[in-house]
N, CA and C atoms as an extended XYZ file, in Angstrom:
471
Properties=species:S:1:pos:R:3:atomname:S:1:resname:S:1:resid:I:1 pbc="F F F"
N        12.312      -16.816       15.917 N   MET     1
C        11.561      -16.997       14.570 CA  MET     1
C        10.086      -16.628       14.846 C   MET     1
N         9.749      -15.816       13.696 N   LEU     2
C         8.476      -15.105       13.941 CA  LEU     2
C         7.226      -16.011       13.972 C   LEU     2
N         6.372      -15.671       14.851 N   PRO     3
C         5.268      -16.837       15.158 CA  PRO     3
C         4.225      -16.981       13.959 C   PRO     3
N         3.978      -18.204       13.694 N   LEU     4
C         2.919      -18.497       12.730 CA  LEU     4
C         1.784      -18.383       13.295 C   LEU     4
N         0.666      -17.506       13.238 N   LEU     5
C        -0.377      -17.569       13.790 CA  LEU     5
C        -1.451      -17.926       13.125 C   LEU     5
N        -1.584      -19.121       12.505 N   PHE     6
C        -2.612      -19.544       11.689 CA  PHE     6
C        -3.018      -21.076       11.763 C   PHE     6
N        -3.941      -21.707       11.567 N   ALA     7
C        -4.280      -23.009       11.421 CA  ALA     7
C        -3.947      -23.545       10.010 C   ALA     7
N        -3.505      -24.764       10.001 N   LEU     8
C        -3.114      -25.430        8.853 CA  LEU     8
C        -4.337      -26.130        8.237 C   LEU     8
N        -5.090      -25.415        7.381 N   GLN     9
C        -6.328      -25.876        6.942 CA  GLN     9
C        -6.299      -26.214        5.684 C   GLN     9
N        -5.151      -26.106        4.913 N   ALA    10
C        -4.824      -26.342        3.341 CA  ALA    10
C        -3.759      -27.208        3.471 C   ALA    10
N        -3.654      -28.120        2.299 N   ALA    11
C        -2.457      -28.826        2.067 CA  ALA    11
C        -1.410      -27.935        1.470 C   ALA    11
N        -0.015      -28.273        1.944 N   PRO    12
C         1.093      -27.569        1.532 CA  PRO    12
C         1.207      -27.513        0.027 C   PRO    12
N         1.788      -26.528       -0.452 N   VAL    13
C         2.059      -26.446       -1.995 CA  VAL    13
C         3.593      -25.803       -2.066 C   VAL    13
N         4.190      -26.909       -3.006 N   SER    14
C         5.658      -26.652       -3.176 CA  SER    14
C         5.888      -26.286       -4.677 C   SER    14
N         7.000      -25.512       -4.967 N   ALA    15
C         7.299      -25.119       -6.249 CA  ALA    15
C         8.969      -24.630       -6.213 C   ALA    15
N         9.570      -24.601       -7.565 N   GLN    16
C        10.803      -24.000       -7.509 CA  GLN    16
C        11.035      -22.534       -7.355 C   GLN    16
N         9.887      -21.770       -7.636 N   SER    17
C         9.978      -20.058       -7.682 CA  SER    17
C         8.567      -19.660       -7.663 C   SER    17
N         8.394      -18.489       -7.129 N   ALA    18
C         7.201      -17.735       -6.981 CA  ALA    18
C         7.429      -16.219       -6.930 C   ALA    18
N         6.541      -15.407       -7.573 N   SER    19
C         6.622      -14.081       -7.531 CA  SER    19
C         5.406      -13.576       -6.515 C   SER    19
N         5.831      -12.657       -5.494 N   VAL    20
C         4.821      -12.289       -4.544 CA  VAL    20
C         5.083      -10.849       -4.234 C   VAL    20
N         4.060      -10.004       -3.615 N   ALA    21
C         4.217       -8.938       -3.287 CA  ALA    21
C         5.053       -8.735       -1.917 C   ALA    21
N         5.691       -7.621       -1.698 N   PHE    22
C         6.078       -7.492       -0.335 CA  PHE    22
C         6.089       -6.225        0.031 C   PHE    22
N         5.673       -6.009        1.062 N   GLY    23
C         5.600       -4.432        1.695 CA  GLY    23
C         4.504       -3.776        1.359 C   GLY    23
N         3.894       -2.824        2.052 N   ALA    24
C         2.546       -2.038        1.888 CA  ALA    24
C         2.968       -1.081        1.073 C   ALA    24
N         4.290       -0.533        0.954 N   LEU    25
C         4.656        0.707        0.432 CA  LEU    25
C         5.759        0.337       -0.726 C   LEU    25
N         6.057        1.334       -1.865 N   GLU    26
C         7.214        1.329       -2.372 CA  GLU    26
C         8.329        1.981       -1.697 C   GLU    26
N         9.331        1.431       -1.435 N   GLN    27
C        10.670        1.854       -0.851 CA  GLN    27
C        11.423        2.969       -1.629 C   GLN    27
N        11.509        4.097       -0.823 N   ASP    28
C        12.439        5.232       -1.431 CA  ASP    28
C        13.676        4.922       -0.990 C   ASP    28
N        14.610        4.299       -2.008 N   THR    29
C        16.113        3.823       -1.589 CA  THR    29
C        16.993        5.132       -1.454 C   THR    29
N        16.531        6.331       -1.717 N   SER    30
C        17.306        7.401       -1.611 CA  SER    30
C        17.267        8.072       -0.047 C   SER    30
N        16.328        7.742        0.591 N   LEU    31
C        16.006        8.128        2.079 CA  LEU    31
C        17.328        7.698        2.968 C   LEU    31
N        17.586        8.537        4.060 N   PRO    32
C        18.722        8.076        4.915 CA  PRO    32
C        18.558        6.850        5.564 C   PRO    32
N        19.630        6.154        5.863 N   VAL    33
C        19.716        4.811        6.490 CA  VAL    33
C        20.287        5.062        7.832 C   VAL    33
N        19.463        4.933        8.825 N   GLU    34
C        19.656        4.884       10.448 CA  GLU    34
C        20.132        3.476       10.980 C   GLU    34
N        21.303        3.495       11.684 N   VAL    35
C        21.825        2.259       11.914 CA  VAL    35
C        21.996        2.533       13.567 C   VAL    35
N        21.527        1.538       14.399 N   THR    36
C        21.601        1.260       15.745 CA  THR    36
C        22.287        0.124       16.077 C   THR    36
N        23.486       -0.044       16.941 N   ALA    37
C        23.964       -1.292       17.236 CA  ALA    37
C        24.813       -1.050       18.743 C   ALA    37
N        25.125       -2.179       19.220 N   ASP    38
C        26.032       -2.206       20.372 CA  ASP    38
C        27.422       -1.851       20.116 C   ASP    38
N        28.019       -2.226       18.937 N   ASN    39
C        29.271       -1.823       18.475 CA  ASN    39
C        29.805       -1.505       17.223 C   ASN    39
N        30.579       -0.775       16.913 N   LEU    40
C        30.825       -0.164       15.564 CA  LEU    40
C        32.367       -0.210       15.435 C   LEU    40
N        32.943       -0.945       14.296 N   SER    41
C        34.209       -0.950       14.010 CA  SER    41
C        34.371       -0.440       12.536 C   SER    41
N        35.220        0.418       12.493 N   VAL    42
C        35.325        1.111       11.261 CA  VAL    42
C        36.835        0.931       10.430 C   VAL    42
N        37.021        0.675        9.177 N   ASP    43
C        38.017        0.312        8.358 CA  ASP    43
C        38.176        1.368        7.171 C   ASP    43
N        39.026        2.432        7.392 N   ASN    44
C        38.694        3.457        6.386 CA  ASN    44
C        39.507        3.022        5.124 C   ASN    44
N        40.686        2.185        5.168 N   ALA    45
C        41.743        1.775        4.118 CA  ALA    45
C        40.373        0.864        3.251 C   ALA    45
N        39.484        0.007        3.596 N   SER    46
C        38.785       -0.546        2.762 CA  SER    46
C        37.451       -0.002        2.579 C   SER    46
N        37.027        1.010        3.157 N   GLY    47
C        35.977        1.669        3.012 CA  GLY    47
C        34.610        1.027        3.555 C   GLY    47
N        34.904        0.135        4.702 N   THR    48
C        33.706       -0.663        5.382 CA  THR    48
C        33.507       -0.207        6.823 C   THR    48
N        32.393       -0.233        7.376 N   ALA    49
C        31.893       -0.391        8.777 CA  ALA    49
C        31.296       -1.681        9.261 C   ALA    49
N        31.556       -2.088       10.403 N   VAL    50
C        30.847       -3.406       10.921 CA  VAL    50
C        30.332       -2.986       12.030 C   VAL    50
N        28.859       -3.087       12.133 N   PHE    51
C        28.163       -3.060       13.332 CA  PHE    51
C        27.686       -4.412       13.820 C   PHE    51
N        27.888       -4.583       14.918 N   THR    52
C        27.632       -5.962       15.533 CA  THR    52
C        26.668       -5.707       17.109 C   THR    52
N        26.034       -6.747       17.319 N   GLY    53
C        25.051       -6.816       18.561 CA  GLY    53
C        23.887       -5.966       18.300 C   GLY    53
N        22.949       -6.687       18.236 N   ASN    54
C        21.464       -5.840       18.253 CA  ASN    54
C        21.290       -4.911       17.111 C   ASN    54
N        21.798       -5.157       15.915 N   VAL    55
C        21.955       -4.258       14.975 CA  VAL    55
C        20.548       -3.938       14.460 C   VAL    55
N        20.133       -2.741       14.378 N   LEU    56
C        18.678       -2.269       13.811 CA  LEU    56
C        18.983       -1.171       12.829 C   LEU    56
N        18.439       -1.434       11.557 N   ILE    57
C        18.686       -0.420       10.510 CA  ILE    57
C        17.286       -0.205       10.065 C   ILE    57
N        16.975        1.112        9.867 N   SER    58
C        15.856        1.654        9.499 CA  SER    58
C        15.924        2.623        8.007 C   SER    58
N        14.938        2.470        7.297 N   GLN    59
C        14.871        3.350        5.981 CA  GLN    59
C        13.695        3.510        5.760 C   GLN    59
N        13.108        4.681        5.796 N   GLY    60
C        11.525        4.884        5.774 CA  GLY    60
C        10.739        4.008        6.337 C   GLY    60
N         9.777        3.290        5.789 N   GLU    61
C         9.020        2.315        6.554 CA  GLU    61
C         9.473        1.068        6.452 C   GLU    61
N        10.793        0.722        6.107 N   MET    62
C        11.469       -0.679        6.209 CA  MET    62
C        12.374       -0.685        7.290 C   MET    62
N        12.366       -1.695        8.133 N   THR    63
C        13.526       -2.004        9.086 CA  THR    63
C        14.053       -3.380        9.112 C   THR    63
N        15.290       -3.491        9.293 N   LEU    64
C        15.981       -4.597        9.246 CA  LEU    64
C        16.889       -4.814       10.472 C   LEU    64
N        16.741       -6.083       10.935 N   SER    65
C        17.489       -6.294       12.469 CA  SER    65
C        18.520       -7.661       11.979 C   SER    65
N        19.539       -7.729       12.660 N   ALA    66
C        20.575       -8.581       12.425 CA  ALA    66
C        21.533       -8.666       13.659 C   ALA    66
N        22.422       -9.754       13.770 N   GLY    67
C        23.403       -9.801       14.745 CA  GLY    67
C        24.610       -8.983       14.298 C   GLY    67
N        25.033       -8.929       12.801 N   LYS    68
C        26.012       -8.231       12.290 CA  LYS    68
C        25.676       -7.769       11.062 C   LYS    68
N        26.009       -6.455       10.659 N   VAL    69
C        25.913       -5.900        9.331 CA  VAL    69
C        27.124       -5.010        9.036 C   VAL    69
N        27.509       -5.376        7.705 N   GLN    70
C        28.680       -4.661        7.385 CA  GLN    70
C        28.261       -3.702        6.227 C   GLN    70
N        28.678       -2.496        6.411 N   VAL    71
C        28.290       -1.412        5.618 CA  VAL    71
C        29.421       -1.121        4.421 C   VAL    71
N        28.989       -0.928        3.354 N   ILE    72
C        30.265       -0.834        2.215 CA  ILE    72
C        30.015        0.403        1.548 C   ILE    72
N        31.001        1.492        1.729 N   TYR    73
C        30.741        2.753        1.367 CA  TYR    73
C        31.217        2.933       -0.118 C   TYR    73
N        30.718        3.985       -0.830 N   ARG    74
C        31.273        4.237       -2.171 CA  ARG    74
C        32.352        5.132       -1.907 C   ARG    74
N        33.322        5.061       -2.807 N   ALA    75
C        34.458        5.946       -2.855 CA  ALA    75
C        34.259        7.348       -2.526 C   ALA    75
N        35.246        7.994       -2.235 N   ALA    76
C        35.210        9.607       -2.039 CA  ALA    76
C        33.925       10.187       -1.191 C   ALA    76
N        33.567        9.536       -0.049 N   ASP    77
C        32.688        9.875        0.817 CA  ASP    77
C        31.250       10.120        0.035 C   ASP    77
N        31.080        9.111       -0.933 N   GLN    78
C        29.636        9.440       -1.559 CA  GLN    78
C        28.606        8.654       -1.193 C   GLN    78
N        28.576        8.164        0.269 N   GLY    79
C        27.510        7.557        0.760 CA  GLY    79
C        27.511        5.915        0.771 C   GLY    79
N        26.563        5.397        1.135 N   ILE    80
C        26.427        3.941        1.155 CA  ILE    80
C        26.241        3.167        0.031 C   ILE    80
N        27.009        2.121       -0.362 N   ALA    81
C        26.594        1.502       -1.592 CA  ALA    81
C        25.905        0.058       -1.147 C   ALA    81
N        26.358       -0.585       -0.199 N   LYS    82
C        25.617       -1.925        0.067 CA  LYS    82
C        25.700       -2.212        1.617 C   LYS    82
N        24.976       -3.107        2.017 N   LEU    83
C        24.777       -3.596        3.431 CA  LEU    83
C        24.891       -5.005        3.421 C   LEU    83
N        25.590       -5.648        4.184 N   GLU    84
C        25.469       -7.117        4.078 CA  GLU    84
C        25.302       -7.597        5.604 C   GLU    84
N        23.890       -8.083        5.727 N   ALA    85
C        23.590       -8.459        7.047 CA  ALA    85
C        23.571      -10.083        7.303 C   ALA    85
N        24.022      -10.459        8.584 N   THR    86
C        24.141      -11.811        8.948 CA  THR    86
C        23.754      -11.998       10.347 C   THR    86
N        23.330      -13.259       10.513 N   GLY    87
C        22.850      -13.821       11.883 CA  GLY    87
C        21.454      -13.284       12.456 C   GLY    87
N        20.435      -14.125       12.178 N   GLY    88
C        19.181      -14.063       12.661 CA  GLY    88
C        18.566      -12.392       11.777 C   GLY    88
N        18.587      -12.503       10.682 N   VAL    89
C        18.178      -11.602        9.906 CA  VAL    89
C        16.666      -11.299        9.672 C   VAL    89
N        16.163      -10.192       10.204 N   VAL    90
C        14.655      -10.015       10.119 CA  VAL    90
C        14.333       -8.732        9.339 C   VAL    90
N        13.470       -8.711        8.139 N   LEU    91
C        13.175       -7.330        7.568 CA  LEU    91
C        11.605       -7.340        7.722 C   LEU    91
N        11.133       -6.030        7.871 N   VAL    92
C         9.869       -5.703        8.312 CA  VAL    92
C         9.457       -4.440        7.306 C   VAL    92
N         8.485       -4.652        6.487 N   ALA    93
C         8.122       -3.756        5.471 CA  ALA    93
C         6.540       -3.654        5.733 C   ALA    93
N         6.067       -2.722        6.296 N   GLY    94
C         4.542       -2.583        6.319 CA  GLY    94
C         4.079       -3.786        7.330 C   GLY    94
N         3.051       -4.456        6.752 N   GLU    95
C         2.702       -5.654        7.523 CA  GLU    95
C         3.436       -6.856        7.098 C   GLU    95
N         4.229       -6.883        6.213 N   ASP    96
C         4.928       -8.173        5.837 CA  ASP    96
C         6.361       -8.201        6.497 C   ASP    96
N         6.749       -9.294        6.736 N   ALA    97
C         7.843       -9.535        7.612 CA  ALA    97
C         8.697      -10.868        6.908 C   ALA    97
N         9.998      -11.046        6.954 N   ALA    98
C        10.650      -11.891        6.365 CA  ALA    98
C        11.886      -12.247        7.360 C   ALA    98
N        12.281      -13.305        7.378 N   GLU    99
C        13.528      -13.646        8.100 CA  GLU    99
C        14.409      -14.701        7.174 C   GLU    99
N        15.675      -14.804        7.646 N   SER   100
C        16.671      -15.324        6.925 CA  SER   100
C        18.085      -15.438        7.599 C   SER   100
N        19.092      -16.117        7.073 N   GLN   101
C        20.305      -16.254        7.600 CA  GLN   101
C        20.968      -15.006        7.168 C   GLN   101
N        20.839      -14.459        6.114 N   ARG   102
C        21.619      -13.484        5.483 CA  ARG   102
C        20.932      -12.565        4.622 C   ARG   102
N        21.260      -11.389        4.534 N   ALA   103
C        20.615      -10.409        3.570 CA  ALA   103
C        21.557       -9.352        3.002 C   ALA   103
N        21.613       -9.331        1.541 N   ASP   104
C        22.546       -8.273        0.845 CA  ASP   104
C        21.449       -7.268        0.331 C   ASP   104
N        21.901       -6.007        0.607 N   TYR   105
C        20.967       -4.757        0.299 CA  TYR   105
C        22.013       -4.008       -0.583 C   TYR   105
N        21.594       -3.995       -1.828 N   ASP   106
C        22.380       -3.281       -2.960 CA  ASP   106
C        21.380       -1.738       -2.934 C   ASP   106
N        21.862       -0.660       -2.409 N   ILE   107
C        21.275        0.579       -2.240 CA  ILE   107
C        20.945        1.061       -3.720 C   ILE   107
N        21.913        1.144       -4.616 N   ASP   108
C        21.933        1.498       -6.104 CA  ASP   108
C        20.772        0.896       -6.921 C   ASP   108
N        20.966       -0.413       -6.844 N   ALA   109
C        19.969       -1.133       -7.636 CA  ALA   109
C        18.754       -1.490       -7.056 C   ALA   109
N        18.361       -1.071       -5.606 N   GLY   110
C        17.062       -1.017       -4.946 CA  GLY   110
C        16.445       -2.364       -4.705 C   GLY   110
N        17.579       -3.372       -4.558 N   THR   111
C        17.276       -5.001       -4.257 CA  THR   111
C        17.860       -5.432       -2.919 C   THR   111
N        17.158       -6.067       -2.361 N   LEU   112
C        17.431       -6.657       -1.117 CA  LEU   112
C        17.361       -8.318       -1.396 C   LEU   112
N        18.386       -9.080       -1.120 N   VAL   113
C        18.507      -10.420       -1.547 CA  VAL   113
C        18.555      -11.096       -0.096 C   VAL   113
N        17.568      -11.897        0.412 N   MET   114
C        17.726      -12.535        1.632 CA  MET   114
C        18.187      -14.221        1.195 C   MET   114
N        18.943      -14.791        1.821 N   SER   115
C        19.161      -16.067        1.455 CA  SER   115
C        19.371      -16.948        2.817 C   SER   115
N        19.162      -18.196        2.712 N   GLY   116
C        19.207      -19.252        3.759 CA  GLY   116
C        17.881      -19.296        4.544 C   GLY   116
N        17.235      -20.333        4.160 N   ASP   117
C        16.055      -20.788        5.141 CA  ASP   117
C        15.136      -19.433        5.463 C   ASP   117
N        14.795      -18.863        4.202 N   VAL   118
C        13.944      -17.835        4.244 CA  VAL   118
C        12.551      -17.927        4.658 C   VAL   118
N        11.971      -17.108        5.542 N   LEU   119
C        10.585      -17.515        5.784 CA  LEU   119
C         9.845      -16.004        5.781 C   LEU   119
N         8.814      -16.026        4.895 N   MET   120
C         8.292      -14.706        4.831 CA  MET   120
C         6.624      -14.919        5.489 C   MET   120
N         6.354      -13.840        6.105 N   THR   121
C         4.806      -13.840        6.517 CA  THR   121
C         4.143      -12.708        5.887 C   THR   121
N         2.808      -12.999        5.641 N   GLN   122
C         1.804      -11.835        5.068 CA  GLN   122
C         0.475      -12.136        5.774 C   GLN   122
N         0.197      -11.623        6.841 N   GLY   123
C        -0.924      -11.741        7.530 CA  GLY   123
C        -0.931      -13.260        8.196 C   GLY   123
N        -1.920      -14.012        7.519 N   ALA   124
C        -2.088      -15.361        8.036 CA  ALA   124
C        -1.281      -16.354        7.308 C   ALA   124
N        -0.898      -15.792        6.012 N   SER   125
C         0.118      -16.691        5.138 CA  SER   125
C         1.365      -16.691        5.253 C   SER   125
N         2.070      -17.738        4.950 N   ALA   126
C         3.434      -17.976        5.126 CA  ALA   126
C         3.992      -18.539        3.825 C   ALA   126
N         5.284      -18.053        3.484 N   LEU   127
C         6.084      -18.803        2.327 CA  LEU   127
C         7.278      -18.992        2.611 C   LEU   127
N         8.033      -19.925        2.274 N   SER   128
C         9.494      -20.438        2.429 CA  SER   128
C        10.110      -20.793        1.534 C   SER   128
N        11.473      -20.282        1.517 N   ALA   129
C        12.207      -20.679        0.125 CA  ALA   129
C        13.738      -20.669        0.666 C   ALA   129
N        14.574      -20.794       -0.161 N   GLN   130
C        16.276      -20.816        0.079 CA  GLN   130
C        16.666      -19.296       -0.169 C   GLN   130
N        15.940      -18.552       -0.976 N   GLU   131
C        16.135      -17.319       -1.521 CA  GLU   131
C        15.113      -16.240       -1.865 C   GLU   131
N        15.155      -15.031       -1.503 N   MET   132
C        14.023      -14.130       -1.930 CA  MET   132
C        14.662      -12.879       -2.242 C   MET   132
N        14.544      -12.205       -3.669 N   THR   133
C        15.017      -11.048       -3.912 CA  THR   133
C        13.811      -10.291       -3.995 C   THR   133
N        13.921       -9.032       -3.290 N   VAL   134
C        13.048       -7.953       -3.087 CA  VAL   134
C        13.338       -6.799       -4.026 C   VAL   134
N        12.530       -6.239       -4.903 N   ASN   135
C        12.819       -5.206       -5.597 CA  ASN   135
C        12.098       -3.853       -4.711 C   ASN   135
N        12.769       -3.169       -4.105 N   LEU   136
C        12.219       -2.364       -3.120 CA  LEU   136
C        11.401       -1.235       -3.790 C   LEU   136
N        11.965       -0.859       -5.316 N   THR   137
C        11.441        0.250       -6.275 CA  THR   137
C        10.017       -0.120       -6.181 C   THR   137
N         9.592       -1.252       -6.657 N   SER   138
C         8.178       -1.704       -7.198 CA  SER   138
C         7.678       -2.455       -5.900 C   SER   138
N         8.135       -3.030       -4.834 N   GLY   139
C         7.514       -3.467       -3.834 CA  GLY   139
C         7.165       -5.275       -4.070 C   GLY   139
N         7.843       -5.769       -5.109 N   THR   140
C         7.718       -7.110       -5.406 CA  THR   140
C         8.931       -8.048       -5.027 C   THR   140
N         8.596       -9.234       -4.996 N   ALA   141
C         9.798      -10.270       -4.475 CA  ALA   141
C         9.555      -11.382       -5.238 C   ALA   141
N        10.731      -11.995       -5.636 N   GLN   142
C        10.931      -13.352       -6.136 CA  GLN   142
C        11.345      -14.432       -5.098 C   GLN   142
N        10.709      -15.398       -5.143 N   MET   143
C        11.335      -16.370       -4.163 CA  MET   143
C        11.705      -17.787       -4.936 C   MET   143
N        12.885      -18.356       -4.628 N   SER   144
C        13.533      -19.446       -5.370 CA  SER   144
C        13.982      -20.625       -4.481 C   SER   144
N        14.160      -21.601       -4.778 N   GLY   145
C        14.850      -22.637       -4.220 CA  GLY   145
C        13.867      -23.405       -3.270 C   GLY   145
N        13.138      -24.453       -3.579 N   ARG   146
C        12.111      -25.122       -2.832 CA  ARG   146
C        11.144      -24.281       -2.217 C   ARG   146
N        10.429      -23.378       -2.939 N   VAL   147
C         9.336      -22.532       -2.499 CA  VAL   147
C         8.090      -23.524       -1.602 C   VAL   147
N         7.725      -23.176       -0.571 N   LYS   148
C         6.540      -23.857       -0.005 CA  LYS   148
C         5.690      -22.766        0.740 C   LYS   148
N         4.436      -23.091        0.491 N   THR   149
C         3.319      -22.160        1.184 CA  THR   149
C         2.261      -23.095        1.664 C   THR   149
N         1.420      -22.526        2.415 N   ILE   150
C         0.266      -23.121        3.036 CA  ILE   150
C        -0.927      -22.148        2.799 C   ILE   150
N        -1.741      -22.497        1.806 N   LEU   151
C        -2.878      -21.363        1.511 CA  LEU   151
C        -4.058      -21.546        2.190 C   LEU   151
N        -4.821      -20.453        2.554 N   GLN   152
C        -5.645      -20.316        3.613 CA  GLN   152
C        -7.007      -20.418        2.929 C   GLN   152
N        -7.745      -21.177        2.927 N   PRO   153
C        -9.046      -20.983        2.112 CA  PRO   153
C        -9.953      -19.870        2.718 C   PRO   153
N       -10.505      -19.271        1.960 N   GLY   154
C       -11.586      -18.046        2.499 CA  GLY   154
C       -12.578      -18.612        3.397 C   GLY   154
N       -13.067      -17.911        4.358 N   SER   155
C       -14.449      -18.212        5.001 CA  SER   155
C       -15.566      -18.243        4.319 C   SER   155
N       -16.531      -19.054        4.605 N   ALA   156
C       -17.698      -19.088        4.224 CA  ALA   156
C       -18.853      -18.522        5.102 C   ALA   156
N       -18.790      -17.066        4.969 N   ASN   157
C       -19.821      -16.401        5.718 CA  ASN   157
C       -20.886      -16.167        5.025 C   ASN   157
């Protein structure tokens, strides 16, 4: 789990959905995707590859780590269409970070959907929800499913 390094100075706030910014930069989804892992299994018939063990994926300024990532290729060697990550998923973009049980990255749509006990940290603030959809083109995110945050009051200097 990502450490939450802040004091609980305000009451928790709960809602069904929330829109937030995610990542310091807009992500160029046409950049190369670099994958590092302990193991690789390729199935040419289905057009998939499965990376397991300490999987680390990077694209531009964004990194994603997980226990297992399935890569789904487009037909006729036209590149990667989707990535499906499971097992301790952690996404880092700029100074923002999120963790979940699963993440599905649709490269063509430029969206990444994290699901299952999502926890996002932005500096001293944290938000949790059951699902977070990140639009990597705009750098925005939509959180849904029992959204909870703890708001930090400003300092009185």
